[in-house]
CSV table of C-alpha atoms in Angstrom, one decimal:
chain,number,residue,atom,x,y,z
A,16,UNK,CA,135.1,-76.7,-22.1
A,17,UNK,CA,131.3,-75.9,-21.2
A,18,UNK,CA,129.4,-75.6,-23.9
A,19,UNK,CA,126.9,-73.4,-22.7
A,20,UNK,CA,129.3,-70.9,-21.7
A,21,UNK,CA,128.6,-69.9,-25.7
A,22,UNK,CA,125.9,-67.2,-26.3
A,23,UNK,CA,125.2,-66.5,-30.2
A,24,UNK,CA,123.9,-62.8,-31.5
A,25,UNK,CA,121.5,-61.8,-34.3
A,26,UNK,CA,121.3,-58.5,-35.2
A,27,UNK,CA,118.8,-57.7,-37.6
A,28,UNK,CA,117.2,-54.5,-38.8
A,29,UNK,CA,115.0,-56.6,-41.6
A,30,UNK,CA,111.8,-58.8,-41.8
A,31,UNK,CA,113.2,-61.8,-40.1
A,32,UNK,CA,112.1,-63.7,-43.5
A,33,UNK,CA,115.1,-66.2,-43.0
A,34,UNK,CA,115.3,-66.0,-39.4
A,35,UNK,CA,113.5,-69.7,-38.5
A,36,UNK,CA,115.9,-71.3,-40.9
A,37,UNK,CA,119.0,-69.5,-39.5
A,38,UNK,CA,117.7,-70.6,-35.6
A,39,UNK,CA,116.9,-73.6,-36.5
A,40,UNK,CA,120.8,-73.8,-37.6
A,41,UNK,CA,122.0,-73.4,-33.9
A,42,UNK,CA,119.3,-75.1,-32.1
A,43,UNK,CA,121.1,-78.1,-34.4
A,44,UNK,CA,124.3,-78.0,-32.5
A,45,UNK,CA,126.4,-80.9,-31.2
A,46,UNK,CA,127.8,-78.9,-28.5
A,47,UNK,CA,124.3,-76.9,-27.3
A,48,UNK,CA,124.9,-72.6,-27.1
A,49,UNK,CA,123.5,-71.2,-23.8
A,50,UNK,CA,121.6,-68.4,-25.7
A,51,UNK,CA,120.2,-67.1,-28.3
A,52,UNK,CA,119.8,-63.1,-28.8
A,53,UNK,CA,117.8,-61.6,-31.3
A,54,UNK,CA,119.0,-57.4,-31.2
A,55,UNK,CA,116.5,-55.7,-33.7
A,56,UNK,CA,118.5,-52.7,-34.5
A,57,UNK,CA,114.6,-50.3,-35.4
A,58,UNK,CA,113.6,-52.9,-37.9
A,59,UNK,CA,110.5,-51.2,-39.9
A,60,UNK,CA,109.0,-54.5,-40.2
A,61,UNK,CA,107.1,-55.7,-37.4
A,62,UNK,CA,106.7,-59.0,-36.1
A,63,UNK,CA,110.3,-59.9,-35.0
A,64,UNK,CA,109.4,-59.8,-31.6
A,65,UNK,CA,106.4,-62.6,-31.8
A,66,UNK,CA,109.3,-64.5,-34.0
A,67,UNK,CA,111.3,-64.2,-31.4
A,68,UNK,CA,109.3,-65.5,-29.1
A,69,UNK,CA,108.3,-68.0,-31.4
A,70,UNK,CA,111.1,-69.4,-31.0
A,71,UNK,CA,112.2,-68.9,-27.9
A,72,UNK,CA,115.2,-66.6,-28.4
A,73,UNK,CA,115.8,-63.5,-26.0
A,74,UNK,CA,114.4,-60.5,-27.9
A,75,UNK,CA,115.9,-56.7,-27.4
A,76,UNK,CA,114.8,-53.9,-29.1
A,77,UNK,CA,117.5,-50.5,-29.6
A,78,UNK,CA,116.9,-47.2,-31.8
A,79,UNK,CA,118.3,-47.9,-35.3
A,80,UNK,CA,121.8,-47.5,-34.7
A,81,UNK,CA,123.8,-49.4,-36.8
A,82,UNK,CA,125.4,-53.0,-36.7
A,83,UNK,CA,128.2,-52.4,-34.6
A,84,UNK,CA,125.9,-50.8,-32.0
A,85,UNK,CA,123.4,-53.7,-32.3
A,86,UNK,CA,126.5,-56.2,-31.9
A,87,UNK,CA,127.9,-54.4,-28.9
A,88,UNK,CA,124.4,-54.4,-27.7
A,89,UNK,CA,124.3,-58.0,-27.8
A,90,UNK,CA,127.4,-58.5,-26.1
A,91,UNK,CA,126.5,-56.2,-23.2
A,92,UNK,CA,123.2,-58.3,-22.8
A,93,UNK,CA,124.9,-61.7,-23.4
A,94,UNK,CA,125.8,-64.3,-20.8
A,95,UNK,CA,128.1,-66.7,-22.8
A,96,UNK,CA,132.0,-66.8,-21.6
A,97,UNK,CA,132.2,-67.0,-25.5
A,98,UNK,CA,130.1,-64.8,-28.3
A,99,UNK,CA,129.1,-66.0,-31.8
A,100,UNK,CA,128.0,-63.2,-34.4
A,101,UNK,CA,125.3,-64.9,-36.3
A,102,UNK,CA,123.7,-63.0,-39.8
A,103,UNK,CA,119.9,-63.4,-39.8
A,104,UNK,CA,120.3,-65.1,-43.0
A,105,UNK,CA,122.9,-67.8,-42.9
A,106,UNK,CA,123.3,-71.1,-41.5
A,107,UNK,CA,125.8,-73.0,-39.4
A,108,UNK,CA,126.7,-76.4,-40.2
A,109,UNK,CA,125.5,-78.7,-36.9
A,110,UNK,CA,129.4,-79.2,-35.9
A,111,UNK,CA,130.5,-75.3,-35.5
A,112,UNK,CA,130.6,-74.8,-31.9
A,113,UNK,CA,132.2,-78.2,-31.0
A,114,UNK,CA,134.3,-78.1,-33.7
A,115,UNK,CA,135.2,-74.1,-32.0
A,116,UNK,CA,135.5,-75.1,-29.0
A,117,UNK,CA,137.8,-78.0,-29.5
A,118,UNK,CA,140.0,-76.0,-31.3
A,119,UNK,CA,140.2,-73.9,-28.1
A,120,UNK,CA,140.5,-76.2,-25.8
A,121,UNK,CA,143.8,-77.6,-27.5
A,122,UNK,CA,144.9,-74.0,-27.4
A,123,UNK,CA,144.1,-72.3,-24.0
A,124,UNK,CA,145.7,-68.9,-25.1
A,125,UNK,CA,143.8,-68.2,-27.9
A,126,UNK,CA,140.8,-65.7,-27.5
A,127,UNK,CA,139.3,-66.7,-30.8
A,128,UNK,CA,138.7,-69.3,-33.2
A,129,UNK,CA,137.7,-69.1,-36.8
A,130,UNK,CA,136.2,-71.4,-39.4
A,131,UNK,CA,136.1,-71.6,-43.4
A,132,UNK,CA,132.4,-71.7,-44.8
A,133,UNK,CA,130.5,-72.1,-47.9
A,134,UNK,CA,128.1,-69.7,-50.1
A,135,UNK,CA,124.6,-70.6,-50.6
A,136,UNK,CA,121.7,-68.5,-52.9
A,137,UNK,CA,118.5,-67.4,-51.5
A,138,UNK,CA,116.7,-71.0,-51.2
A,139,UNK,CA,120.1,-72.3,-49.0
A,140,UNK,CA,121.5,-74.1,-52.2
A,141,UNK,CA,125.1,-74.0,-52.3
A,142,UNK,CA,127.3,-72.6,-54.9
A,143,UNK,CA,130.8,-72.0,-55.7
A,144,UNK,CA,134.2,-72.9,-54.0
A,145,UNK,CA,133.5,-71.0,-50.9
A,146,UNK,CA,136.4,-70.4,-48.3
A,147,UNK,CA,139.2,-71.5,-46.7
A,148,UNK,CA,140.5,-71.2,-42.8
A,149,UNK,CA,144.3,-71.6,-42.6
A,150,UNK,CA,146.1,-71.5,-39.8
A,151,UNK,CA,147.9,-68.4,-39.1
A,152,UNK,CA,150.0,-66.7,-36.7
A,153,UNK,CA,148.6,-63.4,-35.6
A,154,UNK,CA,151.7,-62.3,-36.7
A,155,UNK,CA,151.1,-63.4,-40.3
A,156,UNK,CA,147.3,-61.7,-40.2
A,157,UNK,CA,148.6,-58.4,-38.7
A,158,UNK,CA,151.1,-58.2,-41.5
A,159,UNK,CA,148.5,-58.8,-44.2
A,160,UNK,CA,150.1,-62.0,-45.3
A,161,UNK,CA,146.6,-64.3,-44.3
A,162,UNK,CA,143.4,-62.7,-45.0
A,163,UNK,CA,141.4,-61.7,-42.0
A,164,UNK,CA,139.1,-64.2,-41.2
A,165,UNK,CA,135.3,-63.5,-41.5
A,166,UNK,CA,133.6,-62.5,-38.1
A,167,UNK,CA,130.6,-64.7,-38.6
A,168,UNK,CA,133.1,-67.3,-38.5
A,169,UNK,CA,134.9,-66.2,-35.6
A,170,UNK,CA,134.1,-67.2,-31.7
A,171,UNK,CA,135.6,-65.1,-29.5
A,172,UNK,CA,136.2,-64.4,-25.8
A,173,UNK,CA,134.3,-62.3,-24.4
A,174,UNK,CA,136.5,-60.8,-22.1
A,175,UNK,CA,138.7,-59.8,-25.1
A,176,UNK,CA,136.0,-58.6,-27.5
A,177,UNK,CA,135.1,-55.9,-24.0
A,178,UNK,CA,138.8,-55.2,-23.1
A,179,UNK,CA,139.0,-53.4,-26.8
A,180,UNK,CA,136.3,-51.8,-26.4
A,181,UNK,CA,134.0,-54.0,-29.2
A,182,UNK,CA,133.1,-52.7,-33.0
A,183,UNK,CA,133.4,-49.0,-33.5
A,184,UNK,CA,130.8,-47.4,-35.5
A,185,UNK,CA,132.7,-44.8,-37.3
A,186,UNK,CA,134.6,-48.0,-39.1
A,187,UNK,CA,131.8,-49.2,-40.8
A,188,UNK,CA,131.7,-50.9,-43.4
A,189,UNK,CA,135.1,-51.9,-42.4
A,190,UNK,CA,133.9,-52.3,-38.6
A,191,UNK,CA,134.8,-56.1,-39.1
A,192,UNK,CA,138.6,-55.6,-39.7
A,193,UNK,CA,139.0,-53.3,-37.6
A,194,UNK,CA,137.6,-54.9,-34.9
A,195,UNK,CA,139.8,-58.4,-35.7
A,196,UNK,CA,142.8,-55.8,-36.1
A,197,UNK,CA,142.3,-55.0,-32.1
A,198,UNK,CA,141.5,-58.2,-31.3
A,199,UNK,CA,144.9,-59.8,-32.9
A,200,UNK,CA,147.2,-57.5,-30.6
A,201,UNK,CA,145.7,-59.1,-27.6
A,202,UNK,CA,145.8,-62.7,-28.4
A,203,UNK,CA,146.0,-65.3,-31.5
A,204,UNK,CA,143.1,-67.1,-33.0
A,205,UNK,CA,142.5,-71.2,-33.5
A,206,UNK,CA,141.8,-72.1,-36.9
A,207,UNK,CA,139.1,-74.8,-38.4
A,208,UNK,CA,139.9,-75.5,-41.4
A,209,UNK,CA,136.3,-76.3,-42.5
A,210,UNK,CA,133.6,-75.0,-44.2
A,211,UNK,CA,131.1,-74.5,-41.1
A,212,UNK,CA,129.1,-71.1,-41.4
A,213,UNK,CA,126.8,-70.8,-45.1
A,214,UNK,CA,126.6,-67.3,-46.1
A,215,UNK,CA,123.5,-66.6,-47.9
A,216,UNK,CA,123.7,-64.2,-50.9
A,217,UNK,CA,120.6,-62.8,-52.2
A,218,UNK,CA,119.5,-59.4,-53.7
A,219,UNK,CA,118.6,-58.0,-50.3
A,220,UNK,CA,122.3,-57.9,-48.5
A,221,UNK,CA,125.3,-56.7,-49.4
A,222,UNK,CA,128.8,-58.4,-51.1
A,223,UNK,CA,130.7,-55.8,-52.3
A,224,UNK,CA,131.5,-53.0,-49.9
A,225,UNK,CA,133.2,-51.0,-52.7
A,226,UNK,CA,134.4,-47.6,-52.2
A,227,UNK,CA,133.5,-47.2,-48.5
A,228,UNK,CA,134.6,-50.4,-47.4
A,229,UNK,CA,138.2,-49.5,-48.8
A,230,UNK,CA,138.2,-45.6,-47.5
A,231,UNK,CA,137.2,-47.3,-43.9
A,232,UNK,CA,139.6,-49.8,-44.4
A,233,UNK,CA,142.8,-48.1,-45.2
A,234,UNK,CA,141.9,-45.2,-42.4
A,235,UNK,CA,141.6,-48.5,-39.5
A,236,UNK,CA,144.8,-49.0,-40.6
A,237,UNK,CA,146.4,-45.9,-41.0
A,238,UNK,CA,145.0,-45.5,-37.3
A,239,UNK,CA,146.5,-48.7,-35.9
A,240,UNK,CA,150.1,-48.0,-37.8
A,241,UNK,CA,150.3,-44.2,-36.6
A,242,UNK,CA,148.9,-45.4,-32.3
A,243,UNK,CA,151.6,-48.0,-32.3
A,244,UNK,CA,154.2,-45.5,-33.3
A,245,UNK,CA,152.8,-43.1,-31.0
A,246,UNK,CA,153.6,-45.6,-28.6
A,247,UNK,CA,156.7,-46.6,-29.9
A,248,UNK,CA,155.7,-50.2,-30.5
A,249,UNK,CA,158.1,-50.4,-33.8
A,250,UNK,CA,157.7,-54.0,-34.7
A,251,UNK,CA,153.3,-53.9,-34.1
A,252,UNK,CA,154.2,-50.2,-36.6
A,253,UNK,CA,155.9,-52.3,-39.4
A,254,UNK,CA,153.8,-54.9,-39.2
A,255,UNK,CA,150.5,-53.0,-39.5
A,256,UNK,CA,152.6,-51.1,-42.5
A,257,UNK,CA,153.0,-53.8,-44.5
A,258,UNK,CA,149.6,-54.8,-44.0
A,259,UNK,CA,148.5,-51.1,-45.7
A,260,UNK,CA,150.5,-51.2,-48.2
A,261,UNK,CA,149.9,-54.5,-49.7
A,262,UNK,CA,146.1,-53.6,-48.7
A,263,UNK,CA,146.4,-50.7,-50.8
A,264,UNK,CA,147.6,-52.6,-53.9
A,265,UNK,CA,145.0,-54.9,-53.8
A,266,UNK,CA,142.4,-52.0,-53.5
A,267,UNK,CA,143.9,-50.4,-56.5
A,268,UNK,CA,142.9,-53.5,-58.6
A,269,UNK,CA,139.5,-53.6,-57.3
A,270,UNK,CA,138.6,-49.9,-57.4
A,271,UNK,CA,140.1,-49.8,-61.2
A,272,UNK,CA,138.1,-52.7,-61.8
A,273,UNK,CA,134.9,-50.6,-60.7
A,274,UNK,CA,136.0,-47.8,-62.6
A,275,UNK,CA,135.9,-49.7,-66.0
A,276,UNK,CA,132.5,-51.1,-64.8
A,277,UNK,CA,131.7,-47.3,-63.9
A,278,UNK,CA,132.7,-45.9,-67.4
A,279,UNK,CA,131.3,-49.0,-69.5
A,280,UNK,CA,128.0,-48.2,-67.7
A,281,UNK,CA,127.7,-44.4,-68.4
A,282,UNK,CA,127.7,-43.4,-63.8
A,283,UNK,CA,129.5,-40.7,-64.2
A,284,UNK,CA,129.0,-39.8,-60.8
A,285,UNK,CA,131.1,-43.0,-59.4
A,286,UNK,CA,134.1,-42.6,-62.2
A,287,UNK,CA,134.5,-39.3,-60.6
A,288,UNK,CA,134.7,-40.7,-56.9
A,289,UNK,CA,136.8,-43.6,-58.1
A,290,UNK,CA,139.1,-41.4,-59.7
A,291,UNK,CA,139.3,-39.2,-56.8
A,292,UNK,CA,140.4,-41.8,-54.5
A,293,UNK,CA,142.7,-43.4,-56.9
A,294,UNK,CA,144.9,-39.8,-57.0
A,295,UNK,CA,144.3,-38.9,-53.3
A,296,UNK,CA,144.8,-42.1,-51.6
A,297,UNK,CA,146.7,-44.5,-53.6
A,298,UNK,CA,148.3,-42.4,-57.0
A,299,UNK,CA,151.2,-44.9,-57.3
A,300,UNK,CA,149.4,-48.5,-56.6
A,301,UNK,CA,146.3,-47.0,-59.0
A,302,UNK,CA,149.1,-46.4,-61.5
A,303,UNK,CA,150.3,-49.3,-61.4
A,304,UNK,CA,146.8,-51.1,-61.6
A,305,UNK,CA,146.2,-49.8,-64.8
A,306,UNK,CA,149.7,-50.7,-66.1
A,307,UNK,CA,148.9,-54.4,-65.0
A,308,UNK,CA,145.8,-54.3,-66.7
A,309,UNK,CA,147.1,-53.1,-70.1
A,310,UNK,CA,150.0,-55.7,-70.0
A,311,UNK,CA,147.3,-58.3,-69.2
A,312,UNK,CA,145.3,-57.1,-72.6
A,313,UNK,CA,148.6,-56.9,-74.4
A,314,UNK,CA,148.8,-60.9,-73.8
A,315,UNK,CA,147.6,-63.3,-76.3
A,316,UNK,CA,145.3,-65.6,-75.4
């Protein structure tokens, strides 16, 4: 497979202050990309597009619109038979993209290919366990038994990511998912089991999507489960069902454990909205969230 068939977008709406490390990242490559884009979604800081030129990355400039827009953006500008979506503050390890394109080379029919990756603070020193990329049927993922993969960890065809019609702004923050949701009813995905993509956590991005990221989740697939039934596609329907509902017990732990967190820190304001979505959309997984978490009290230990 050609290497430079591979084109790798940036979007950014910040100062670029990690931007020469996270370049620097790809320029390292085994396998060379054939671009670098930079799409600076109405950044207030100026100066991106002198880095940019700096270092010799293709620079485009939209109204602040969003990171799905600025990701669609990128692919409509992009060359690359394949698209990588790069953070403009992690890293890739030097052996992503060959180790990507391997992987899909040894399986033609795949439109996408995944890696595991590794957390790193706001100097690039690593910390924790970081994660895994199993292999997985896209009938396993669609089912919710194998956890999505990460899209900064994912190359895909870009045929596939146009034929569904790219990330969707009203999904945000759960634009990701979604997006991978579409993606897996039109092909499977190569894994790499290896940590190849750093994600850099610092105080200026975000790690917990909380609330929103699990009211945009569960409507994506509430969507999905109710167009395939629409369409009478009863085996994509039960999949995509089981998917919600063990999706919605898992969000009942986390949204009671941000409720307790809520309440222990006087917000009123957010123990009211967690409550609220707790009886509206998930009353019998919130219930039994909090009866887990008394019997786990009630342990000794």
């Amino acid at each position: 497979m050609d290497s430079r068939s591979v084109s790798v977008i940036i979007p950014t709406n910040r100062d670029g202050r990690y931007l020469r490390e996270t370049v620097a990242s790809v320029r390292a490559q085994t396998a060379p990309v054939g671009e670098i884009l930079l799409i600076d979604d109405g950044a207030p800081a100026p100066g991106l597009a002198a880095i940019a030129a700096e270092l010799g990355v293709t620079y485009v400039r939209q109204d602040a619109s969003g990171l799905s827009v600025a990701r669609n953006t990128g692919v409509a500008a992009a060359h690359g038979d394949w698209i990588a979506f790069l953070d403009d503050d992690d890293v890739w390890h030097p052996e992503r993209t060959r180790s990507q394109l391997d992987a899909l080379t040894a399986a033609p029919e795949a439109i996408a290919a995944y890696t595991g990756g590794w957390y790193m603070d706001a100097e690039g020193k690593p910390f924790g366990q970081g994660w895994p990329a199993p292999a997985a049927s896209a009938h396993d993922m669609l089912a919710g038994e194998v956890t999505f993969p990460r899209i900064t960890t994912l190359l895909i065809r870009r045929s596939a990511y146009v034929a569904v019609g790219g990330c969707r702004s009203e999904m945000e923050p759960a634009e990701d998912n979604e997006l991978i949701l579409r993606l897996l009813q039109q092909g499977g995905f190569a894994a790499v089991d290896r940590q190849l993509v750093g994600y850099r956590r610092h105080s200026a991005n975000v790690t917990n999507r909380g609330l929103p990221g699990r009211e945009a989740a569960m409507r994506g697939l509430r969507g999905h489960v109710n167009r395939a039934r629409r369409r009478g596609d009863r085996q994509l329907a039960d999949l995509l069902a089981r998917n919600l509902r063990r999706y919605r017990h898992d969000a009942a732990d986390e949204n009671l454990a941000e409720w307790a967190a809520a309440a222990k820190a006087g917000r009123l304001s957010d123990v009211l909205a967690l409550s609220w979505w707790a009886v509206r959309s998930a009353p019998v997984d919130s219930a039994g969230a909090v009866a887990r978490r008394v019997l786990r009290r009630g342990q000794p230990g």
